[in-house]
Short mmCIF file of C-alpha atoms and ligand atoms in Angstrom, two decimals:
data_model
loop_
_atom_site.label_atom_id
_atom_site.label_comp_id
_atom_site.label_asym_id
_atom_site.label_seq_id
_atom_site.Cartn_x
_atom_site.Cartn_y
_atom_site.Cartn_z
CA UNK I 23 -7.62 -98.89 -46.38
CA UNK I 24 -5.95 -96.39 -44.09
CA UNK I 25 -3.14 -97.47 -41.86
CA UNK I 26 -2.41 -96.02 -38.46
CA UNK I 27 0.02 -93.14 -38.27
CA UNK I 28 2.82 -93.04 -35.77
CA UNK I 29 5.10 -90.15 -35.06
CA UNK I 30 8.12 -90.55 -37.24
CA UNK I 31 6.18 -92.04 -40.17
CA UNK I 32 6.68 -90.23 -43.46
CA UNK I 33 4.17 -87.45 -43.95
CA UNK I 34 2.89 -85.78 -47.04
CA UNK I 35 3.30 -82.01 -46.81
CA UNK I 36 0.41 -80.10 -48.32
CA UNK I 37 2.00 -77.57 -50.68
CA UNK I 38 -0.80 -75.00 -50.13
CA UNK I 39 0.73 -72.21 -48.05
CA UNK I 40 -1.55 -71.39 -45.11
CA UNK I 41 -0.95 -69.67 -41.81
CA UNK I 42 -0.76 -73.02 -40.03
CA UNK I 43 1.11 -75.54 -42.18
CA UNK I 44 -1.12 -78.51 -42.92
CA UNK I 45 0.26 -82.00 -43.07
CA UNK I 46 -1.64 -84.83 -44.66
CA UNK I 47 -1.44 -87.93 -42.49
CA UNK I 48 -3.38 -91.14 -42.44
CA UNK I 49 -5.37 -91.55 -39.27
CA UNK I 50 -6.90 -94.96 -38.68
CA UNK I 51 -10.59 -94.80 -37.78
CA UNK I 52 -11.61 -95.64 -34.25
CA UNK I 53 -14.98 -96.67 -32.83
CA UNK I 54 -15.46 -96.51 -29.07
CA UNK I 55 -18.47 -97.67 -27.07
CA UNK I 56 -19.01 -95.69 -23.86
CA UNK I 57 -21.15 -97.93 -21.70
CA UNK I 58 -21.53 -95.26 -19.00
CA UNK I 59 -23.49 -96.68 -16.04
CA UNK I 60 -26.12 -98.39 -18.17
CA UNK I 61 -25.39 -102.00 -17.25
CA UNK I 62 -24.81 -104.21 -14.25
CA UNK I 63 -21.92 -106.66 -14.44
CA UNK I 64 -23.94 -109.55 -15.89
CA UNK I 65 -25.41 -107.28 -18.59
CA UNK I 66 -21.97 -105.94 -19.50
CA UNK I 67 -20.51 -109.43 -19.80
CA UNK I 68 -23.47 -110.67 -21.88
CA UNK I 69 -23.03 -107.70 -24.19
CA UNK I 70 -19.29 -108.33 -24.52
CA UNK I 71 -19.95 -112.01 -25.29
CA UNK I 72 -22.46 -111.18 -28.05
CA UNK I 73 -20.00 -108.71 -29.58
CA UNK I 74 -17.22 -111.31 -29.38
CA UNK I 75 -19.28 -114.06 -30.98
CA UNK I 76 -20.32 -111.78 -33.86
CA UNK I 77 -16.91 -110.20 -34.52
CA UNK I 78 -14.60 -113.15 -33.94
CA UNK I 79 -10.91 -112.40 -34.23
CA UNK I 80 -10.94 -110.73 -37.65
CA UNK I 81 -9.32 -107.27 -37.90
CA UNK I 82 -12.16 -104.95 -38.93
CA UNK I 83 -9.74 -102.47 -40.53
CA UNK I 84 -10.16 -99.86 -37.80
CA UNK I 85 -9.60 -99.62 -34.04
CA UNK I 86 -12.39 -100.75 -31.74
CA UNK I 87 -12.77 -100.27 -28.00
CA UNK I 88 -15.43 -100.43 -25.33
CA UNK I 89 -15.33 -98.61 -22.02
CA UNK I 90 -17.48 -100.39 -19.43
CA UNK I 91 -17.95 -99.29 -15.86
CA UNK I 92 -14.93 -99.99 -13.61
CA UNK I 93 -16.71 -102.94 -12.02
CA UNK I 94 -16.97 -104.80 -15.33
CA UNK I 95 -13.60 -104.11 -16.90
CA UNK I 96 -12.11 -107.48 -16.00
CA UNK I 97 -15.12 -109.54 -17.08
CA UNK I 98 -15.49 -107.61 -20.33
CA UNK I 99 -11.76 -107.90 -21.03
CA UNK I 100 -11.98 -111.67 -20.62
CA UNK I 101 -15.04 -111.96 -22.84
CA UNK I 102 -13.30 -109.94 -25.57
CA UNK I 103 -9.93 -111.61 -25.20
CA UNK I 104 -9.75 -113.15 -28.69
CA UNK I 105 -11.28 -110.21 -30.51
CA UNK I 106 -9.91 -106.94 -31.90
CA UNK I 107 -11.90 -104.99 -29.29
CA UNK I 108 -9.73 -103.19 -26.72
CA UNK I 109 -10.98 -102.23 -23.29
CA UNK I 110 -10.92 -98.78 -21.74
CA UNK I 111 -12.16 -96.99 -18.64
CA UNK I 112 -14.38 -93.96 -18.13
CA UNK I 113 -12.03 -92.00 -15.89
CA UNK I 114 -8.70 -92.22 -14.08
CA UNK I 115 -7.34 -90.59 -10.95
CA UNK I 116 -4.70 -87.92 -11.54
CA UNK I 117 -2.16 -89.13 -8.97
CA UNK I 118 0.61 -91.09 -10.63
CA UNK I 119 1.02 -93.61 -7.81
CA UNK I 120 -1.18 -96.09 -6.00
CA UNK I 121 -1.85 -95.19 -2.38
CA UNK I 122 -4.31 -93.80 0.12
CA UNK I 123 -6.87 -92.50 -2.39
CA UNK I 124 -10.23 -93.83 -1.25
CA UNK I 125 -12.73 -94.21 -4.04
CA UNK I 126 -10.27 -93.51 -6.84
CA UNK I 127 -8.95 -95.80 -9.57
CA UNK I 128 -5.36 -95.16 -10.60
CA UNK I 129 -3.70 -95.41 -14.00
CA UNK I 130 -1.51 -98.22 -12.74
CA UNK I 131 -4.61 -100.17 -11.69
CA UNK I 132 -6.24 -99.63 -15.08
CA UNK I 133 -3.13 -100.85 -16.88
CA UNK I 134 -2.97 -103.87 -14.56
CA UNK I 135 -6.38 -105.02 -15.83
CA UNK I 136 -5.52 -104.47 -19.48
CA UNK I 137 -7.05 -101.05 -20.23
CA UNK I 138 -5.66 -99.30 -23.28
CA UNK I 139 -7.92 -96.22 -23.39
CA UNK I 140 -9.51 -93.88 -20.89
CA UNK I 141 -12.34 -91.42 -21.52
CA UNK I 142 -11.63 -88.10 -19.76
CA UNK I 143 -13.61 -84.92 -19.17
CA UNK I 144 -16.94 -86.34 -20.24
CA UNK I 145 -19.63 -83.66 -20.01
CA UNK I 146 -21.52 -85.79 -17.49
CA UNK I 147 -18.47 -85.47 -15.22
CA UNK I 148 -17.86 -81.82 -16.06
CA UNK I 149 -21.45 -81.18 -14.93
CA UNK I 150 -20.46 -82.64 -11.54
CA UNK I 151 -17.54 -80.25 -11.14
CA UNK I 152 -14.75 -81.68 -13.32
CA UNK I 153 -12.57 -78.75 -14.41
CA UNK I 154 -10.24 -78.25 -17.37
CA UNK I 155 -7.32 -78.37 -14.94
CA UNK I 156 -8.38 -81.76 -13.54
CA UNK I 157 -8.73 -83.08 -17.09
CA UNK I 158 -5.22 -81.87 -17.90
CA UNK I 159 -3.81 -83.61 -14.82
CA UNK I 160 -5.56 -86.83 -15.73
CA UNK I 161 -4.30 -86.63 -19.35
CA UNK I 162 -0.71 -86.32 -18.13
CA UNK I 163 -1.06 -89.27 -15.78
CA UNK I 164 -2.81 -91.45 -18.36
CA UNK I 165 -0.04 -90.81 -20.88
CA UNK I 166 2.67 -91.54 -18.33
CA UNK I 167 1.14 -95.02 -18.03
CA UNK I 168 0.70 -95.44 -21.77
CA UNK I 169 -3.08 -95.21 -21.60
CA UNK I 170 -4.58 -93.38 -24.57
CA UNK I 171 -6.86 -90.58 -23.31
CA UNK I 172 -10.08 -89.73 -25.14
CA UNK I 173 -10.81 -86.18 -24.03
CA UNK I 174 -14.40 -85.04 -24.43
CA UNK I 175 -15.03 -81.43 -25.38
CA UNK I 176 -18.19 -79.66 -26.41
CA UNK I 177 -20.48 -76.73 -25.85
CA UNK I 178 -23.83 -76.52 -24.11
CA UNK I 179 -27.00 -75.49 -25.95
CA UNK I 180 -26.78 -72.11 -24.24
CA UNK I 181 -23.15 -71.56 -25.30
CA UNK I 182 -24.09 -72.39 -28.89
CA UNK I 183 -27.08 -70.02 -28.81
CA UNK I 184 -24.86 -67.25 -27.47
CA UNK I 185 -22.18 -67.78 -30.13
CA UNK I 186 -19.60 -69.10 -27.65
CA UNK I 187 -19.16 -72.59 -29.15
CA UNK I 188 -15.67 -72.14 -30.54
CA UNK I 189 -14.34 -70.19 -27.56
CA UNK I 190 -15.51 -72.92 -25.19
CA UNK I 191 -14.21 -75.81 -27.26
CA UNK I 192 -10.86 -74.13 -27.92
CA UNK I 193 -10.43 -73.51 -24.20
CA UNK I 194 -11.16 -77.17 -23.40
CA UNK I 195 -8.82 -78.47 -26.11
CA UNK I 196 -5.90 -76.20 -25.21
CA UNK I 197 -6.29 -76.82 -21.49
CA UNK I 198 -6.30 -80.61 -21.93
CA UNK I 199 -2.93 -80.67 -23.74
CA UNK I 200 -1.27 -77.80 -21.92
CA UNK I 201 2.28 -78.79 -20.94
CA UNK I 202 1.95 -82.34 -22.29
CA UNK I 203 5.19 -83.94 -23.48
CA UNK I 204 5.28 -83.44 -27.27
CA UNK I 205 6.72 -86.93 -27.79
CA UNK I 206 3.52 -88.58 -26.49
CA UNK I 207 0.87 -86.02 -27.30
CA UNK I 208 -0.17 -87.83 -30.49
CA UNK I 209 -1.59 -90.58 -28.30
CA UNK I 210 -4.29 -88.20 -27.08
CA UNK I 211 -7.71 -88.40 -28.74
CA UNK I 212 -10.41 -85.76 -28.63
CA UNK I 213 -14.12 -86.40 -28.89
CA UNK I 214 -16.28 -83.51 -29.98
CA UNK I 215 -19.53 -84.05 -28.10
CA UNK I 216 -21.94 -81.12 -28.09
CA UNK I 217 -23.84 -81.44 -24.81
CA UNK I 218 -27.21 -80.88 -26.46
CA UNK I 219 -26.62 -83.91 -28.74
CA UNK I 220 -25.96 -86.42 -25.94
CA UNK I 221 -28.82 -88.73 -25.02
CA UNK I 222 -29.60 -89.02 -21.31
CA UNK I 223 -32.58 -89.42 -19.02
CA UNK I 224 -32.81 -85.60 -18.99
CA UNK I 225 -32.55 -85.43 -22.76
CA UNK I 226 -33.84 -88.73 -24.23
CA UNK I 227 -34.80 -87.08 -27.53
CA UNK I 228 -31.44 -85.44 -28.17
CA UNK I 229 -30.61 -85.15 -31.84
CA UNK I 230 -27.10 -85.42 -33.29
CA UNK I 231 -25.17 -82.49 -34.66
CA UNK I 232 -25.78 -82.11 -38.37
CA UNK I 233 -22.99 -83.25 -40.63
CA UNK I 234 -22.24 -79.57 -41.36
CA UNK I 235 -22.07 -78.64 -37.67
CA UNK I 236 -19.83 -81.62 -36.93
CA UNK I 237 -17.57 -80.90 -39.92
CA UNK I 238 -17.18 -77.26 -38.93
CA UNK I 239 -16.23 -78.10 -35.35
CA UNK I 240 -13.89 -80.93 -36.31
CA UNK I 241 -12.14 -78.61 -38.71
CA UNK I 242 -11.87 -76.02 -35.97
CA UNK I 243 -10.47 -78.56 -33.48
CA UNK I 244 -7.89 -79.69 -36.04
CA UNK I 245 -6.81 -76.07 -36.60
CA UNK I 246 -6.60 -75.52 -32.85
CA UNK I 247 -4.44 -78.63 -32.48
CA UNK I 248 -2.05 -77.76 -35.28
CA UNK I 249 -1.74 -74.21 -33.95
CA UNK I 250 -1.06 -75.44 -30.43
CA UNK I 251 1.21 -78.39 -31.22
CA UNK I 252 2.64 -77.76 -34.64
CA UNK I 253 1.65 -79.44 -37.85
CA UNK I 254 3.05 -82.90 -37.22
CA UNK I 255 1.65 -83.70 -33.77
CA UNK I 256 -1.48 -81.62 -34.37
CA UNK I 257 -2.27 -83.68 -37.46
CA UNK I 258 -1.67 -87.04 -35.82
CA UNK I 259 -4.27 -86.73 -33.04
CA UNK I 260 -7.56 -88.47 -33.78
CA UNK I 261 -10.76 -86.49 -33.31
CA UNK I 262 -13.95 -88.47 -32.74
CA UNK I 263 -17.56 -87.32 -32.90
CA UNK I 264 -20.03 -88.25 -30.16
CA UNK I 265 -23.67 -87.42 -29.43
CA UNK I 266 -26.66 -89.48 -30.63
CA UNK I 267 -24.63 -91.66 -32.95
CA UNK I 268 -26.64 -94.69 -34.06
CA UNK I 269 -26.80 -97.19 -36.91
CA UNK I 270 -28.78 -94.68 -38.98
CA UNK I 271 -26.16 -91.89 -38.99
CA UNK I 272 -22.82 -93.60 -38.22
CA UNK I 273 -21.88 -94.10 -41.88
CA UNK I 274 -22.71 -90.51 -42.81
CA UNK I 275 -20.74 -89.08 -39.89
CA UNK I 276 -17.67 -91.24 -40.34
CA UNK I 277 -17.57 -90.24 -44.00
CA UNK I 278 -16.94 -86.62 -43.01
CA UNK I 279 -13.35 -85.84 -43.93
CA UNK I 280 -12.34 -84.48 -40.52
CA UNK I 281 -14.07 -87.16 -38.41
CA UNK I 282 -11.63 -89.90 -37.42
CA UNK I 283 -13.90 -91.94 -35.21
CA UNK I 284 -17.11 -92.20 -33.22
CA UNK I 285 -17.75 -92.26 -29.48
CA UNK I 286 -21.08 -93.98 -29.01
CA UNK I 287 -23.08 -94.03 -25.78
CA UNK I 288 -26.63 -95.41 -25.66
CA UNK I 289 -26.47 -97.19 -29.02
CA UNK I 290 -23.35 -99.07 -27.90
CA UNK I 291 -25.06 -100.92 -25.05
CA UNK I 292 -27.24 -103.04 -27.33
CA UNK I 293 -25.31 -105.57 -29.36
CA UNK I 294 -27.53 -105.21 -32.45
CA UNK I 295 -27.13 -101.46 -32.77
CA UNK I 296 -23.43 -101.52 -31.84
CA UNK I 297 -22.71 -104.22 -34.41
CA UNK I 298 -24.63 -102.28 -37.05
CA UNK I 299 -22.41 -99.28 -36.29
CA UNK I 300 -19.34 -101.51 -36.53
CA UNK I 301 -20.61 -102.57 -39.97
CA UNK I 302 -21.23 -98.98 -41.09
CA UNK I 303 -17.75 -97.84 -40.02
CA UNK I 304 -16.23 -100.91 -41.65
CA UNK I 305 -17.87 -100.06 -44.98
CA UNK I 306 -16.39 -96.57 -44.98
CA UNK I 307 -13.02 -97.81 -43.71
CA UNK I 308 -12.71 -100.33 -46.51
CA UNK I 309 -14.43 -98.31 -49.21
CA UNK I 310 -13.94 -94.64 -49.85
CA UNK I 311 -10.56 -94.46 -48.14
CA UNK I 312 -8.88 -97.24 -50.07
CA UNK I 313 -6.76 -94.64 -51.80
CA UNK I 314 -5.16 -94.04 -48.42
CA UNK I 315 -6.29 -90.42 -48.38
CA UNK I 316 -6.05 -88.98 -44.87
CA UNK I 317 -8.21 -86.10 -43.87
CA UNK I 318 -5.91 -83.40 -42.72
P1 PGA U 418 -25.06 -90.94 -26.74
O1 PGA U 418 -23.87 -90.53 -25.75
O2 PGA U 418 -24.45 -91.70 -27.88
O3 PGA U 418 -25.97 -91.78 -25.90
O4 PGA U 418 -25.72 -89.66 -27.18
C1 PGA U 418 -22.68 -90.09 -26.29
C2 PGA U 418 -21.66 -89.82 -25.23
O5 PGA U 418 -21.98 -89.23 -24.20
O6 PGA U 418 -20.49 -90.19 -25.42
#
């Protein structure tokens, strides 16, 4: 089973000389449920209670988190109190103080209700005007409050058709970490989420990226990170896949060498499908990686 890597842990230097030195580190898997705006408060708490009663307090061997809407964070946190499931938010304001910011939720407020993660730059927000610069500001603030950001990056169908996938994703990745303190950058997570693979009311029949497409992009993101941050920090960051993940493909995706975790939307708001995904990730976490082999 893989253990989590922290900066300063011993690393295993890959002897193969490449342009960007590659370091082999062990990155603990992570499964995150993004509940978006699917549920009212009672539905969110019911869902959290079913997850809690099924999972109990046992460590599943990987990190688990759910990100409900702001209004349900406290109730969901309480329902999951004795479980290994952490709670996160779906955005955070960039200002690093509380104050006269109507309609915003600050990092300090999120920490005060027990959030450990925050999803940033989701494509559904980018479509409403969220820019790379705003995402970068939010990443800096989240880290200053010890919240682990999960930065979503990904190309549209049109960008993929026009051969601009890598340019777009590289731009989003580099912008998100630009100027971030190297001592905390390893706490950042990225989620590769091609827009065309995300289920929504506009795209209910979205299909996931193929394993080959996901592997290629995860490899590319890892290379971008090691180029931008150096081998050690660039290898420590976890990169998740998101977009139409369900019980039927979770095991296959998480088995891809470069995929460190899954960000699940629609299939995470039903306890049966979420728990099946938990089971699928658990099998891979306790099976093929028992040798401790990292991916990088
Ligand atoms: P989906 O959403 O799993 O419903 O496709 C993924 C996401 O937007 O994170």
